[in-house]
Structures are given as structure tokens and as C-alpha cells.
mmCIF file of C-alpha atoms and ligand atoms in Angstrom:
data_model
loop_
_atom_site.group_PDB
_atom_site.id
_atom_site.type_symbol
_atom_site.label_atom_id
_atom_site.label_comp_id
_atom_site.label_asym_id
_atom_site.label_seq_id
_atom_site.Cartn_x
_atom_site.Cartn_y
_atom_site.Cartn_z
ATOM 1 C CA MET W 1 -26.388 22.850 74.601
ATOM 2 C CA PRO W 2 -24.514 26.598 76.081
ATOM 3 C CA GLY W 3 -25.908 29.530 74.668
ATOM 4 C CA ILE W 4 -22.091 30.383 73.150
ATOM 5 C CA LEU W 5 -21.631 26.455 72.366
ATOM 6 C CA ASN W 6 -24.229 27.090 70.656
ATOM 7 C CA PHE W 7 -24.233 29.355 68.574
ATOM 8 C CA ALA W 8 -20.327 28.759 68.096
ATOM 9 C CA SER W 9 -21.619 25.147 66.576
ATOM 10 C CA SER W 10 -24.642 27.041 64.058
ATOM 11 C CA PHE W 11 -21.145 29.582 62.974
ATOM 12 C CA LEU W 12 -19.445 26.629 62.012
ATOM 13 C CA GLY W 13 -21.971 25.366 59.920
ATOM 14 C CA THR W 14 -22.280 28.579 58.425
ATOM 15 C CA LEU W 15 -18.618 28.091 57.651
ATOM 16 C CA LEU W 16 -18.480 24.282 56.986
ATOM 17 C CA ALA W 17 -21.510 25.574 53.911
ATOM 18 C CA GLU W 18 -18.118 27.044 52.029
ATOM 19 C CA GLY W 19 -20.814 30.149 50.734
ATOM 20 C CA ARG W 20 -23.008 27.799 49.938
ATOM 21 C CA GLY W 21 -27.160 29.333 51.223
ATOM 22 C CA VAL W 22 -25.625 32.678 51.684
ATOM 23 C CA SER W 23 -26.286 34.875 48.463
ATOM 24 C CA ALA W 24 -28.559 34.201 45.763
ATOM 25 C CA THR W 25 -28.422 35.003 41.863
ATOM 26 C CA ARG W 26 -30.860 37.289 40.539
ATOM 27 C CA ASN W 27 -33.407 34.526 39.360
ATOM 28 C CA PRO W 28 -36.476 35.984 36.111
ATOM 29 C CA ASN W 29 -38.000 32.140 36.048
ATOM 30 C CA HIS W 30 -39.893 32.394 39.578
ATOM 31 C CA PRO W 31 -42.839 29.959 39.853
ATOM 32 C CA ILE W 32 -46.172 31.978 40.535
ATOM 33 C CA LEU W 33 -47.123 29.292 43.535
ATOM 34 C CA PRO W 34 -44.631 28.707 46.074
ATOM 35 C CA LEU W 35 -42.926 25.695 46.051
ATOM 36 C CA GLU W 36 -44.033 23.318 48.979
ATOM 37 C CA LEU W 37 -40.934 20.978 50.703
ATOM 38 C CA TYR W 38 -41.458 17.948 53.088
ATOM 39 C CA ASP W 39 -38.320 18.420 55.222
ATOM 40 C CA MET W 40 -35.817 17.694 57.550
ATOM 41 C CA GLU W 41 -34.051 21.157 59.238
ATOM 42 C CA GLY W 42 -31.645 18.601 60.522
ATOM 43 C CA CYS W 43 -31.267 16.597 57.548
ATOM 44 C CA PRO W 44 -28.029 17.088 55.559
ATOM 45 C CA PHE W 45 -30.040 15.799 51.847
ATOM 46 C CA CYS W 46 -33.217 18.653 53.098
ATOM 47 C CA ARG W 47 -30.206 20.979 53.821
ATOM 48 C CA VAL W 48 -28.569 20.629 50.301
ATOM 49 C CA VAL W 49 -31.975 21.717 49.013
ATOM 50 C CA ARG W 50 -32.670 24.687 51.356
ATOM 51 C CA GLU W 51 -29.321 25.478 49.857
ATOM 52 C CA VAL W 52 -30.230 25.844 46.517
ATOM 53 C CA MET W 53 -33.669 27.014 47.515
ATOM 54 C CA THR W 54 -31.348 30.236 48.635
ATOM 55 C CA GLN W 55 -29.333 30.345 45.880
ATOM 56 C CA LEU W 56 -32.089 30.585 43.251
ATOM 57 C CA ASP W 57 -34.545 32.775 45.101
ATOM 58 C CA LEU W 58 -37.054 30.906 45.593
ATOM 59 C CA ASN W 59 -39.965 30.749 48.200
ATOM 60 C CA VAL W 60 -40.940 27.747 49.114
ATOM 61 C CA ILE W 61 -44.051 26.573 51.691
ATOM 62 C CA ILE W 62 -42.073 24.166 54.343
ATOM 63 C CA TYR W 63 -43.690 21.433 55.895
ATOM 64 C CA PRO W 64 -41.339 20.087 58.851
ATOM 65 C CA CYS W 65 -41.282 16.103 59.300
ATOM 66 C CA PRO W 66 -39.509 15.973 62.168
ATOM 67 C CA LYS W 67 -38.535 11.820 63.056
ATOM 68 C CA LYS W 68 -42.144 10.477 64.852
ATOM 69 C CA GLY W 69 -43.656 13.555 63.693
ATOM 70 C CA THR W 70 -47.837 13.253 63.063
ATOM 71 C CA ARG W 71 -48.505 16.017 61.094
ATOM 72 C CA PHE W 72 -47.293 16.111 57.793
ATOM 73 C CA ARG W 73 -45.642 12.634 57.378
ATOM 74 C CA PRO W 74 -48.746 11.096 56.438
ATOM 75 C CA MET W 75 -49.353 13.716 53.758
ATOM 76 C CA ALA W 76 -45.941 13.273 53.051
ATOM 77 C CA GLU W 77 -46.622 10.134 52.436
ATOM 78 C CA ARG W 78 -49.744 10.049 50.732
ATOM 79 C CA ILE W 79 -48.421 12.413 47.929
ATOM 80 C CA GLY W 80 -44.981 10.318 47.839
ATOM 81 C CA GLY W 81 -45.638 6.906 48.663
ATOM 82 C CA LYS W 82 -43.160 6.880 51.380
ATOM 83 C CA GLN W 83 -41.596 8.972 54.271
ATOM 84 C CA GLN W 84 -38.449 10.164 52.678
ATOM 85 C CA PHE W 85 -36.934 13.248 52.950
ATOM 86 C CA PRO W 86 -36.553 15.706 51.256
ATOM 87 C CA LEU W 87 -39.588 15.747 49.118
ATOM 88 C CA LEU W 88 -40.622 18.625 46.407
ATOM 89 C CA VAL W 89 -43.607 19.283 45.288
ATOM 90 C CA ASP W 90 -43.981 21.894 42.334
ATOM 91 C CA PRO W 91 -48.000 22.737 42.243
ATOM 92 C CA ASN W 92 -46.961 24.804 38.971
ATOM 93 C CA THR W 93 -45.568 21.605 37.374
ATOM 94 C CA ASN W 94 -47.435 19.098 39.551
ATOM 95 C CA LYS W 95 -44.174 17.632 40.160
ATOM 96 C CA ARG W 96 -43.425 15.716 43.367
ATOM 97 C CA ILE W 97 -39.738 14.426 43.445
ATOM 98 C CA TYR W 98 -37.700 12.790 46.323
ATOM 99 C CA GLU W 99 -33.910 12.246 46.007
ATOM 100 C CA SER W 100 -31.891 15.662 46.719
ATOM 101 C CA HIS W 101 -30.077 15.587 43.596
ATOM 102 C CA ASP W 102 -32.841 15.394 41.536
ATOM 103 C CA ILE W 103 -34.747 17.971 43.439
ATOM 104 C CA ILE W 104 -31.220 20.305 42.747
ATOM 105 C CA ALA W 105 -31.769 19.135 39.355
ATOM 106 C CA TYR W 106 -35.833 19.818 38.728
ATOM 107 C CA LEU W 107 -34.669 23.408 39.683
ATOM 108 C CA TYR W 108 -32.025 24.054 38.262
ATOM 109 C CA GLU W 109 -33.692 23.301 34.946
ATOM 110 C CA PHE W 110 -37.045 24.985 35.384
ATOM 111 C CA TYR W 111 -36.392 28.082 37.528
ATOM 112 C CA GLY W 112 -32.632 28.638 36.677
ATOM 113 C CA ASP W 113 -30.045 30.512 34.609
ATOM 114 C CA GLY W 114 -29.774 27.441 32.584
ATOM 115 C CA ARG W 115 -26.976 25.758 34.269
ATOM 116 C CA THR W 116 -26.956 22.020 35.276
ATOM 117 C CA VAL W 117 -25.646 20.596 38.192
ATOM 118 C CA SER W 118 -23.472 17.130 38.475
ATOM 119 C CA LYS W 119 -23.929 14.425 40.624
ATOM 120 C CA VAL W 120 -19.653 14.881 42.146
ATOM 121 C CA SER W 121 -21.472 18.993 43.090
ATOM 122 C CA THR W 122 -24.262 17.640 44.726
ATOM 123 C CA MET W 123 -23.500 13.771 46.296
ATOM 124 C CA GLY W 124 -20.022 14.408 45.757
ATOM 125 C CA ILE W 125 -19.293 18.149 47.300
ATOM 126 C CA ARG W 126 -22.445 19.766 48.643
ATOM 127 C CA THR W 127 -23.912 16.470 50.540
ATOM 128 C CA PRO W 128 -21.005 15.721 52.872
ATOM 129 C CA ALA W 129 -20.548 19.320 53.927
ATOM 130 C CA SER W 130 -24.032 19.186 54.520
ATOM 131 C CA ILE W 131 -23.402 16.263 56.947
ATOM 132 C CA ALA W 132 -20.625 18.068 58.433
ATOM 133 C CA ILE W 133 -22.587 20.525 59.711
ATOM 134 C CA SER W 134 -25.961 17.897 60.849
ATOM 135 C CA THR W 135 -23.149 16.510 62.435
ATOM 136 C CA VAL W 136 -21.964 19.752 64.329
ATOM 137 C CA ARG W 137 -25.456 21.096 64.636
ATOM 138 C CA LEU W 138 -25.607 17.941 66.854
ATOM 139 C CA TYR W 139 -28.654 16.707 64.470
ATOM 140 C CA LYS W 140 -30.528 19.352 66.083
ATOM 141 C CA GLY W 141 -33.982 19.915 64.445
ATOM 142 C CA ILE W 142 -34.536 16.249 63.749
ATOM 143 C CA LYS W 143 -36.366 14.528 67.206
ATOM 144 C CA VAL W 144 -40.322 15.802 67.051
ATOM 145 C CA ARG W 145 -41.587 17.730 70.543
ATOM 146 C CA LYS W 146 -44.921 17.974 71.097
ATOM 147 C CA SER W 147 -46.963 21.430 70.179
ATOM 148 C CA ILE W 148 -50.214 23.428 69.619
ATOM 149 C CA GLU W 149 -50.394 23.118 65.387
ATOM 150 C CA PRO W 150 -51.472 26.523 64.495
ATOM 151 C CA LYS W 151 -54.136 27.898 62.011
ATOM 152 C CA GLN W 152 -52.291 29.438 59.350
ATOM 153 C CA PRO W 153 -48.613 28.628 58.632
ATOM 154 C CA LEU W 154 -46.253 31.123 60.085
ATOM 155 C CA ILE W 155 -43.942 33.446 57.767
ATOM 156 C CA LEU W 156 -40.057 33.661 58.193
ATOM 157 C CA TYR W 157 -37.914 35.750 56.668
ATOM 158 C CA SER W 158 -34.379 33.812 56.413
ATOM 159 C CA PHE W 159 -31.240 32.361 53.845
ATOM 160 C CA GLU W 160 -29.854 28.707 54.618
ATOM 161 C CA SER W 161 -26.661 29.822 56.183
ATOM 162 C CA SER W 162 -27.580 32.272 58.652
ATOM 163 C CA PRO W 163 -26.390 31.091 61.809
ATOM 164 C CA PHE W 164 -29.358 32.834 63.747
ATOM 165 C CA ALA W 165 -32.325 31.898 61.481
ATOM 166 C CA ARG W 166 -31.109 28.462 61.792
ATOM 167 C CA PHE W 167 -31.968 28.031 65.546
ATOM 168 C CA VAL W 168 -35.475 29.454 64.548
ATOM 169 C CA ARG W 169 -36.044 26.876 61.931
ATOM 170 C CA GLU W 170 -34.824 24.165 63.813
ATOM 171 C CA TYR W 171 -37.495 25.065 66.625
ATOM 172 C CA LEU W 172 -40.260 25.344 63.761
ATOM 173 C CA CYS W 173 -39.358 21.849 62.721
ATOM 174 C CA GLU W 174 -39.293 19.932 65.968
ATOM 175 C CA HIS W 175 -42.418 21.704 66.830
ATOM 176 C CA GLU W 176 -43.635 20.745 63.065
ATOM 177 C CA LEU W 177 -44.665 24.276 62.886
ATOM 178 C CA PRO W 178 -44.808 24.915 58.664
ATOM 179 C CA TYR W 179 -43.593 28.026 57.269
ATOM 180 C CA LEU W 180 -43.522 29.959 54.217
ATOM 181 C CA LEU W 181 -40.051 30.083 53.690
ATOM 182 C CA LEU W 182 -39.114 33.659 51.999
ATOM 183 C CA ASN W 183 -35.143 33.716 51.368
ATOM 184 C CA VAL W 184 -33.193 36.451 51.376
ATOM 185 C CA GLY W 185 -30.330 35.507 49.707
ATOM 186 C CA ARG W 186 -27.127 38.421 49.250
ATOM 187 C CA THR W 187 -27.324 40.012 45.998
ATOM 188 C CA GLN W 188 -25.041 43.231 46.698
ATOM 189 C CA TRP W 189 -22.374 43.966 48.774
ATOM 190 C CA GLN W 190 -24.244 46.326 50.649
ATOM 191 C CA ASP W 191 -26.269 42.875 51.673
ATOM 192 C CA TYR W 192 -23.101 41.699 53.540
ATOM 193 C CA VAL W 193 -22.425 44.771 55.870
ATOM 194 C CA PRO W 194 -23.724 43.880 59.136
ATOM 195 C CA PRO W 195 -27.562 45.609 59.541
ATOM 196 C CA LEU W 196 -27.338 48.471 62.622
ATOM 197 C CA VAL W 197 -23.966 49.578 60.315
ATOM 198 C CA ARG W 198 -25.696 49.597 56.705
ATOM 199 C CA GLN W 199 -28.787 51.664 58.932
ATOM 200 C CA TYR W 200 -26.218 53.877 59.849
ATOM 201 C CA LEU W 201 -23.132 54.506 56.945
ATOM 202 C CA LEU W 202 -26.043 53.321 54.289
ATOM 203 C CA PRO W 203 -29.214 55.202 54.836
ATOM 204 C CA ASP W 204 -30.745 55.883 51.431
ATOM 205 C CA PHE W 205 -29.623 52.588 50.725
ATOM 206 C CA LYS W 206 -32.150 49.752 48.600
ATOM 207 C CA PRO W 207 -32.050 46.540 47.654
ATOM 208 C CA ASN W 208 -32.850 45.099 44.480
ATOM 209 C CA HIS W 209 -33.911 41.752 45.519
ATOM 210 C CA LYS W 210 -37.830 41.407 46.148
ATOM 211 C CA ASN W 211 -37.850 39.622 49.744
ATOM 212 C CA ARG W 212 -35.163 42.035 50.590
ATOM 213 C CA LEU W 213 -36.679 45.123 49.752
ATOM 214 C CA GLY W 214 -40.521 44.071 51.083
ATOM 215 C CA LEU W 215 -38.701 43.616 53.909
ATOM 216 C CA THR W 216 -37.298 46.580 53.945
ATOM 217 C CA GLU W 217 -40.438 48.537 54.144
ATOM 218 C CA ARG W 218 -41.646 46.207 56.250
ATOM 219 C CA SER W 219 -39.391 46.448 59.053
ATOM 220 C CA GLY W 220 -37.099 49.185 57.884
ATOM 221 C CA ASN W 221 -33.784 46.862 57.658
ATOM 222 C CA VAL W 222 -33.280 43.654 56.407
ATOM 223 C CA THR W 223 -31.947 41.722 60.021
ATOM 224 C CA VAL W 224 -32.633 37.553 59.218
ATOM 225 C CA PRO W 225 -34.566 36.179 60.755
ATOM 226 C CA TYR W 226 -37.798 37.821 60.868
ATOM 227 C CA LEU W 227 -41.070 36.111 61.624
ATOM 228 C CA ILE W 228 -44.988 37.240 60.627
ATOM 229 C CA ASP W 229 -47.856 35.086 62.387
ATOM 230 C CA PRO W 230 -50.168 35.663 60.332
ATOM 231 C CA ASN W 231 -52.681 33.806 63.395
ATOM 232 C CA THR W 232 -51.693 36.608 65.895
ATOM 233 C CA GLN W 233 -50.750 39.682 63.601
ATOM 234 C CA ILE W 234 -47.175 39.450 65.431
ATOM 235 C CA GLU W 235 -44.198 40.520 63.611
ATOM 236 C CA MET W 236 -40.760 40.380 65.206
ATOM 237 C CA GLY W 237 -36.598 40.140 64.261
ATOM 238 C CA GLU W 238 -33.759 38.998 66.949
ATOM 239 C CA SER W 239 -34.355 34.751 67.198
ATOM 240 C CA ALA W 240 -33.810 34.629 70.738
ATOM 241 C CA ASP W 241 -37.004 36.927 70.708
ATOM 242 C CA ILE W 242 -38.710 34.891 68.107
ATOM 243 C CA LEU W 243 -37.569 31.294 70.137
ATOM 244 C CA ASP W 244 -39.452 32.762 73.320
ATOM 245 C CA TYR W 245 -42.300 33.793 71.236
ATOM 246 C CA LEU W 246 -42.645 30.684 69.706
ATOM 247 C CA LYS W 247 -42.209 29.036 73.337
ATOM 248 C CA GLU W 248 -45.095 31.243 74.399
ATOM 249 C CA ASN W 249 -47.348 30.549 71.786
ATOM 250 C CA TYR W 250 -47.101 27.149 70.006
ATOM 251 C CA ALA W 251 -44.818 24.573 72.787
ATOM 252 C CA VAL W 252 -46.490 22.284 74.995
HETATM 253 N N1 GSH L 1 -30.784 9.478 48.584
HETATM 254 C C1 GSH L 1 -31.878 10.449 49.686
HETATM 255 C C2 GSH L 1 -31.628 10.102 51.267
HETATM 256 C C3 GSH L 1 -32.766 10.767 52.011
HETATM 257 C C4 GSH L 1 -32.596 10.428 53.211
HETATM 258 O O1 GSH L 1 -32.174 9.200 53.117
HETATM 259 N N2 GSH L 1 -33.893 10.620 53.789
HETATM 260 C C5 GSH L 1 -33.606 10.337 55.458
HETATM 261 C C6 GSH L 1 -33.256 11.950 56.376
HETATM 262 S S1 GSH L 1 -32.393 12.610 56.375
HETATM 263 C C7 GSH L 1 -35.171 10.270 55.172
HETATM 264 O O2 GSH L 1 -35.715 10.397 54.525
HETATM 265 N N3 GSH L 1 -35.087 9.155 56.663
HETATM 266 C C8 GSH L 1 -36.517 8.544 56.433
HETATM 267 C C9 GSH L 1 -37.221 9.136 57.881
HETATM 268 O O3 GSH L 1 -37.002 9.798 58.604
HETATM 269 O O4 GSH L 1 -38.436 8.488 58.049
HETATM 270 C C10 GSH L 1 -31.605 12.213 48.934
HETATM 271 O O5 GSH L 1 -30.443 12.365 48.981
HETATM 272 O O6 GSH L 1 -33.051 12.516 48.905
#
């Protein structure tokens, strides 16, 4: 897809999410160990789960399982018994859960603020919107591409509906590059101010959100996506630069 159409369709995807996957509730019930998600970036059922992970401010190791992928699909099958995605593994409770609705209900129950979720909300509202997003993205983030396997998972600051972070996550998924996803959903009005304007108008602003604060301390600002590669000690923002870096280092 040419650059402008690519951005337009990612931005349209953000609009179709109707605000989900952008903000985070300040959630006291964080798991001790990061969750693990066997995931396909372009799969509508996986996306609704990731939206809730942004909302509940959960860190998660993403094991990308694109179609015909060989790196993590066999692992998922060993753990859960079949190749169906999303598959959530929670090392804190030893739970392994299939079915997007069941995963979302579990996340709200264990890591939410006591709210429950109905099937009307998940299957009736969120999933159709997510199918629309996958459609406008032409189902990117589904097909496998050859890559060099990193020794350690990468680390990505992102929130689900960021149109820029989406490009990077699609690339990571298609190339089966695992990563620790550090969610940085927005919690305050200042988080909605574009990063460059924020730096200029609110130079003393400190986010009240753990990952946002961590990213500010690391890079001086919160711009998403932001990639850290523990294999090369390189870190960077800007989706286009990150994609160039990934192509140079991991594409075959
Ligand atoms: N009802 C399931 C549907 C999951 C599903 O159909 N996922 C597809 C991907 S979008 C899948 O796992 N396909 C098998 C495969 O890719 O091998 C849910 O809500 O989680």
C-alpha cells in the first residue's frame, strides 16, 4: 500500500475502534509477571483482547503466530492443545484461555476494577468493529515472512489504537519477532496533547502512569511507538525509523 493510503487506513482503523485501545484506567491490580499472548496482529479477535490490555494497563509478552508461522505456533499448540488465536497464558495463575470473550472476561475479573463484560459488548459491538479494522488494513499482520530470530524478545512501548504503533506491530507479527508490549494508554488530558506541543507548552509535565513515566525518563518524552532492542542495546522512536531498523536487522 502506498504510504499515504497506508497511514489513512491505519488512522481509519483508529476511528473505527470508537475510542477503545487509547486510554487506560489507573488500575491497582497489576499482575506480578507479564501476561503472555499468542497473537496475530491482524486477527479481529486478538485485537479486542489487546484493546482491553491497553485499557487495563497490562504488560504482555506477545508471541506472534502469523498464518504458516513456525516459531511460536507449535508452542501454542503444545500449551493449549490447538492452534487458535488469541491464546492467553497467565503465569500468575497458571491459566490458559482461548476465546476472546472468555479472555476479556478473565482480564476484567482478575485485573480490572470489578466491572464485568457482556457478550453483547464483546461479540456484538467490539468484534464487528475489529473486523472492520482488519478489513481496512487489508488483513496486514496475518501472513508470515522470513526473518532472523532475535535471542531476546524486543520491547515495545505502544497502545493498541496508535495508528503509528500499528505499523510496527504488524511488522513484528509477520516476522514472528516476539516482544514485551509495554502499554502506555492515556490517563490524563495532558497525554492527549501531541508530544512536540506537549514538550513546548508543558515542559514540567510528569505523567502519572508508570510506563509513561518510565518512557519519559528514558527518552525525554512519550512518543509511541518506541522500540528497545536488548540484543543490540539500540532504542528509538519514530515508526519509519523503527521499521528501517527491523528490516536491516531481522528481515531475510
Ligand atoms: N471465537 C474465537 C475465534 C478465534 C479465531 O477464529 N481465530 C482465528 C484467527 S482470526 C484462528 O485462530 N485461526 C486459526 C489459525 O490461524 O490457524 C475467539 O473469539 O477467540
